[in-house]
Coordinates of C-alpha atoms in Angstrom, one line a residue:
M1 CA -4.6 -8.2 -2.8
K2 CA -5.5 -4.5 -3.2
K3 CA -1.9 -3.6 -4.0
E4 CA -2.0 -6.0 -7.0
L5 CA -5.3 -4.5 -8.2
G6 CA -3.6 -1.1 -8.1
Y7 CA -0.8 -2.4 -10.2
V8 CA -3.2 -3.8 -12.8
V9 CA -5.2 -0.6 -13.0
S10 CA -2.0 1.4 -13.5
V11 CA -0.8 -0.9 -16.3
V12 CA -4.2 -0.6 -18.0
G13 CA -3.9 3.2 -17.6
I14 CA -0.5 3.2 -19.3
V15 CA -1.8 1.1 -22.2
L16 CA -4.8 3.4 -22.6
M17 CA -2.6 6.5 -22.4
A18 CA -0.3 5.1 -25.1
L19 CA -3.4 4.4 -27.3
G20 CA -4.6 7.9 -26.8
F21 CA -1.3 9.5 -27.7
G22 CA -1.1 7.3 -30.8
I23 CA 2.2 5.6 -29.8
F24 CA 0.7 2.3 -31.1
D25 CA -2.5 1.4 -32.8
L26 CA -4.5 -1.7 -32.1
G27 CA -7.2 -0.9 -34.6
F28 CA -10.2 -0.7 -32.2
E29 CA -13.2 0.8 -34.0
F30 CA -14.7 2.3 -30.9
L31 CA -11.6 4.5 -30.4
N32 CA -12.0 6.1 -33.8
G33 CA -15.0 8.1 -32.7
V34 CA -13.4 9.4 -29.5
S35 CA -10.7 12.1 -29.5
G36 CA -7.2 10.8 -28.6
N37 CA -6.9 13.4 -25.8
Y38 CA -9.9 12.0 -24.0
V39 CA -8.5 8.5 -24.2
A40 CA -5.1 9.7 -23.0
G41 CA -6.7 11.7 -20.2
A42 CA -8.7 8.6 -19.0
G43 CA -5.4 6.6 -19.1
I44 CA -3.7 9.2 -16.9
V45 CA -6.6 9.1 -14.5
L46 CA -6.4 5.3 -14.3
I47 CA -2.7 5.6 -13.6
V48 CA -3.2 8.0 -10.7
V49 CA -6.0 5.9 -9.3
G50 CA -3.9 2.7 -9.5
V51 CA -1.0 4.3 -7.8
M52 CA -3.2 5.7 -5.0
V53 CA -4.8 2.2 -4.4
S54 CA -1.4 0.5 -4.3
L55 CA 0.0 3.1 -1.9
K56 CA -3.0 3.1 0.4
S57 CA -3.0 -0.6 0.8
G58 CA 0.6 -0.9 2.0
G59 CA 1.4 -3.5 4.6
S60 CA 3.0 -1.3 7.3
S61 CA 1.6 1.9 8.7
G62 CA 5.1 3.3 9.3
R63 CA 5.0 2.9 13.1
K64 CA 8.2 1.5 14.6
V65 CA 7.8 -1.4 17.0
D66 CA 9.9 -1.0 20.1
D67 CA 10.1 -4.7 21.0
G68 CA 9.7 -3.9 24.7
K69 CA 13.3 -2.8 25.2
S70 CA 12.3 0.1 27.4
E71 CA 9.9 -1.9 29.6
V72 CA 11.1 -3.1 33.0
P73 CA 9.3 -6.1 34.7
I74 CA 7.4 -5.8 37.9
Y75 CA 7.9 -8.8 40.2
E76 CA 5.8 -10.1 43.0
G77 CA 7.3 -12.3 45.7
T78 CA 10.9 -13.0 46.8
G79 CA 13.6 -15.4 45.8
K80 CA 12.5 -18.4 43.7
N81 CA 8.9 -17.6 44.3
R82 CA 9.1 -14.4 42.2
R83 CA 6.8 -14.0 39.3
V84 CA 6.3 -11.2 36.8
V85 CA 3.0 -9.4 37.3
G86 CA 3.4 -6.6 34.9
Y87 CA 5.7 -4.2 33.1
R88 CA 6.4 -0.5 33.5
K89 CA 8.1 2.0 31.1
D90 CA 11.7 2.8 31.9

């Protein structure tokens, strides 16, 4: 859920940056009193924040799961009465 929020914040930042640089004009009156550089700077900050949020909330932490391939079972008992009581690293 946080990853999607980061995407939305980044897209809003891109739109705000485009408005600040004058790429397109939506005719908002409150933007006329503010310098375009400030609006574009705020858009760039929102893009950076959105990317940081989406990267921080990634699903995997980068650790590799070994799936127990290097573990050897420890048995108790003999013959058909054996049972696994634990595992040790190989």
